Coordinates of C-alpha atoms in Angstrom, one line a residue:
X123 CA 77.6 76.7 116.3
X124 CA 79.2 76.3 113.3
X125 CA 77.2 79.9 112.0
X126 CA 78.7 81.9 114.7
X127 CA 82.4 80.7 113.4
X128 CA 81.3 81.6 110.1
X129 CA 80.2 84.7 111.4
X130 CA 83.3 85.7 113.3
X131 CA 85.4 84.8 110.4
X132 CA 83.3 87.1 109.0
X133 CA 83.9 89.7 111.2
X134 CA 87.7 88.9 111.0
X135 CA 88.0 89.5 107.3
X136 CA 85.8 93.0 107.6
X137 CA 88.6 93.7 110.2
X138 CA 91.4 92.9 108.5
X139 CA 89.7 94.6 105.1
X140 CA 89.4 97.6 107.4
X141 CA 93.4 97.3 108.7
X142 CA 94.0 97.0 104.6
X143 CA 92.9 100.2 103.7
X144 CA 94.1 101.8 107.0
X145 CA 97.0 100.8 105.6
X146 CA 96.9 101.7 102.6
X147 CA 95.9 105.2 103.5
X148 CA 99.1 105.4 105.6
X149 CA 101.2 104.8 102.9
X150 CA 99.8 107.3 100.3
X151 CA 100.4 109.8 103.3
X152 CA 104.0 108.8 103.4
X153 CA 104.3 109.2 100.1
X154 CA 103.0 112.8 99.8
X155 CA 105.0 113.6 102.9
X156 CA 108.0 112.1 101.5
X157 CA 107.3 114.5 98.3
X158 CA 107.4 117.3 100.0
X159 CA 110.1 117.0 101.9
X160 CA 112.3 116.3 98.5
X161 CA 110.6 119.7 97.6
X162 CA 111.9 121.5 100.4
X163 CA 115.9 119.7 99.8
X164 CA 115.2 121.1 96.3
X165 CA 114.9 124.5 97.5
X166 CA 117.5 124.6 99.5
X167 CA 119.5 123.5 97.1
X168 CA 118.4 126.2 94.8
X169 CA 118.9 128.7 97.8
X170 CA 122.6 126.9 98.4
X171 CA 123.4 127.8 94.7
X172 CA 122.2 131.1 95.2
X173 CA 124.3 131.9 98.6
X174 CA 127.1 130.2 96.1
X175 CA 126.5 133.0 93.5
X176 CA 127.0 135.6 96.6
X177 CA 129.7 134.3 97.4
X178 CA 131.1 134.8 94.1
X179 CA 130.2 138.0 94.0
X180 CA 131.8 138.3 97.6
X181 CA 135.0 137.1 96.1
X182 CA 134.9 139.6 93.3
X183 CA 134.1 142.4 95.6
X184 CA 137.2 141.5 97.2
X185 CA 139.4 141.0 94.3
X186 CA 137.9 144.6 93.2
X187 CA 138.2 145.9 96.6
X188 CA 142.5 145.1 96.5
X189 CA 142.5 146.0 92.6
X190 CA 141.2 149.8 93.9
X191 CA 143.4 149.7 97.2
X192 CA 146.5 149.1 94.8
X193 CA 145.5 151.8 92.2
X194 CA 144.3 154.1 94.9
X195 CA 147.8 153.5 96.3
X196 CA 149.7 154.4 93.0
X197 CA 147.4 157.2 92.4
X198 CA 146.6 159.1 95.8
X199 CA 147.6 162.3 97.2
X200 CA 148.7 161.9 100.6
X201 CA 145.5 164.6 101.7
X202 CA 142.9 161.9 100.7
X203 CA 145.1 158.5 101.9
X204 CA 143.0 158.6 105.0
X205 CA 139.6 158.8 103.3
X206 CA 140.4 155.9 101.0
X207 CA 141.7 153.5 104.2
X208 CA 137.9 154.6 105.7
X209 CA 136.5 153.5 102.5
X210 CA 138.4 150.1 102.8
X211 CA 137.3 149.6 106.4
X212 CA 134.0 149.8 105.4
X213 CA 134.3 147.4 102.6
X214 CA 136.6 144.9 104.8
X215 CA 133.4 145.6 107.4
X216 CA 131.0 144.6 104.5
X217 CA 132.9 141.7 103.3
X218 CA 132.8 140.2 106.9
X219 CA 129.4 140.4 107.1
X220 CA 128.5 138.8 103.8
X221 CA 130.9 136.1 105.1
X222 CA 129.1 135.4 108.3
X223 CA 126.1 135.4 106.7
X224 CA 127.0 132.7 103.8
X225 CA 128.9 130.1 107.0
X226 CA 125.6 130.7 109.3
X227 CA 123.6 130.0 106.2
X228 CA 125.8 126.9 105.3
X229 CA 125.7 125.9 108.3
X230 CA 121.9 126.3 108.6
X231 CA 121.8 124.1 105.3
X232 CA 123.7 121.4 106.8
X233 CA 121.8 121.1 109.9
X234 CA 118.5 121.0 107.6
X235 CA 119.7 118.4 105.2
X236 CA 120.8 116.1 108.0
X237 CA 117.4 116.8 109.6
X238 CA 115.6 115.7 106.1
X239 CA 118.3 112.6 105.9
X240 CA 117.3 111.3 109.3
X241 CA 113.3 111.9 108.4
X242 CA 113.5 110.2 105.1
X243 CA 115.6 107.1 106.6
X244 CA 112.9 107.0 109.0
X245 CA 110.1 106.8 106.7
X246 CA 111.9 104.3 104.6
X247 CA 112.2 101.9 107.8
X248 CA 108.3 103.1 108.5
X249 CA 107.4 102.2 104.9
X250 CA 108.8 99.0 104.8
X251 CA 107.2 97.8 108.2
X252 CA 103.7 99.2 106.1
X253 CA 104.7 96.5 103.5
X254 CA 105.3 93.6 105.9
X255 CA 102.1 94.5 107.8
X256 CA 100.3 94.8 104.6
X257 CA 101.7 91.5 103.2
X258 CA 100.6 89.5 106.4
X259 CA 97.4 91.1 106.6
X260 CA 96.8 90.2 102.7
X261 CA 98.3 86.5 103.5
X262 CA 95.3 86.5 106.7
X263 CA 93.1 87.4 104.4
X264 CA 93.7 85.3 101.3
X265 CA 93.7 82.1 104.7
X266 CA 90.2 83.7 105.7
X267 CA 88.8 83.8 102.3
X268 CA 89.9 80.1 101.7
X269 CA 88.5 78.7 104.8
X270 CA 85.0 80.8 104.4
X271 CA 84.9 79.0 100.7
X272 CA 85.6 75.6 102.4
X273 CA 83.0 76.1 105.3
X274 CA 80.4 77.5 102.3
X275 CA 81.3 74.3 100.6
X276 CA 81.1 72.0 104.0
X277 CA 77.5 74.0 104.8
X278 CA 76.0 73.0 100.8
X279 CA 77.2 69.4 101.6
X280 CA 75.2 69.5 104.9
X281 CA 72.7 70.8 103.5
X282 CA 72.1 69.2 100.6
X283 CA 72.6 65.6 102.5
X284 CA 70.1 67.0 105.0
X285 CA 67.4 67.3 102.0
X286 CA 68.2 64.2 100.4
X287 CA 67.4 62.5 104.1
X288 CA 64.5 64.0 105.4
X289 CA 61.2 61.9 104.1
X290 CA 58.5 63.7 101.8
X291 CA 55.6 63.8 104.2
X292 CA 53.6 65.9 100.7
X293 CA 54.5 62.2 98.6
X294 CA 50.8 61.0 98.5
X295 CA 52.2 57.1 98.0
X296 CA 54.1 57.7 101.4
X297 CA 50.9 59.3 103.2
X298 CA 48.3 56.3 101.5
X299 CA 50.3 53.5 103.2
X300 CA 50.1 55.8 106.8
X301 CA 47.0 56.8 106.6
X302 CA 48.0 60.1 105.6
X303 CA 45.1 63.0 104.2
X304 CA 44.9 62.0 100.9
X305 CA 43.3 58.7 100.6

């Protein structure tokens, strides 16, 4: 009776040994995941100073773009007016674009860096529910580990009180006085 306890707290702690590094294994995933995704904020950071730089140069194209209209303006014939306002349109129609393409990548930033704020709250919340679950399975463990010493210690006693007990049938004094084989 008392074996098979001993066994199945056996077969407890390989359990909860198993849960440990299961555990453990989790959590050095998290980690690497959690790596990577600050990778990834980095560079899009990097691309966020980047679209900054174009917009820069956005802004200077523009400043350029109204430093050449005003020159142009003090300078040109009235034959070529009309070919310089098609030359502005175009540059107006390039500046636009630029612009929509800096907001939608903005905006695309945003949406991705509240995506990555969200996923790294969760794993915080998922890696500290790793900890608890790590800490009571250590605690069980530590409680299983103390009670398998106590029942090694409780099966010696037995054991050794059992010895001291049981007669020594081999004791040629005891065996003379029975009868016993060696007379």
């Amino acid at each position: 009776m008392r074996n098979s306890a001993f066994i199945q707290h056996l077969d407890i702690a390989n359990v909860l040994k198993t849960e440990l590094n299961s555990v453990k294994s989790k959590l050095s995933e998290e980690k690497r995941k959690n790596s990577e995704h600050q990778q990834y904020i980095q560079d899009l950071k990097f691309q966020m100073n980047h679209l900054e730089s174009v917009k820069s140069e956005r802004d200077q194209f523009k400043q350029e773009l109204a430093n050449i209209s005003k020159h142009k303006e003090e300078n040109a014939s009235r034959i070529n007016v009309q070919e310089y306002v098609n030359q502005i349109q175009e540059l107006k129609d390039q500046v636009i674009e630029k612009d929509k393409t800096v907001k939608m990548v903005q905006d695309l930033y945003f949406m991705r860096s509240t995506e990555f704020t969200d996923e790294i709250e969760t794993l915080k919340n998922e890696k500290s529910d790793l900890h608890s679950k790590l800490q009571t399975q250590e605690n069980s463990v530590k409680q299983l580990t103390e009670e398998l010493q106590s029942l090694r210690h409780e099966n010696y006693m037995l054991s050794s009180s059992q010895h001291q007990q049981r007669p020594n049938y081999n004791n040629r004094h005891y065996n003379n006085r029975r009868g016993g084989r060696f007379r």
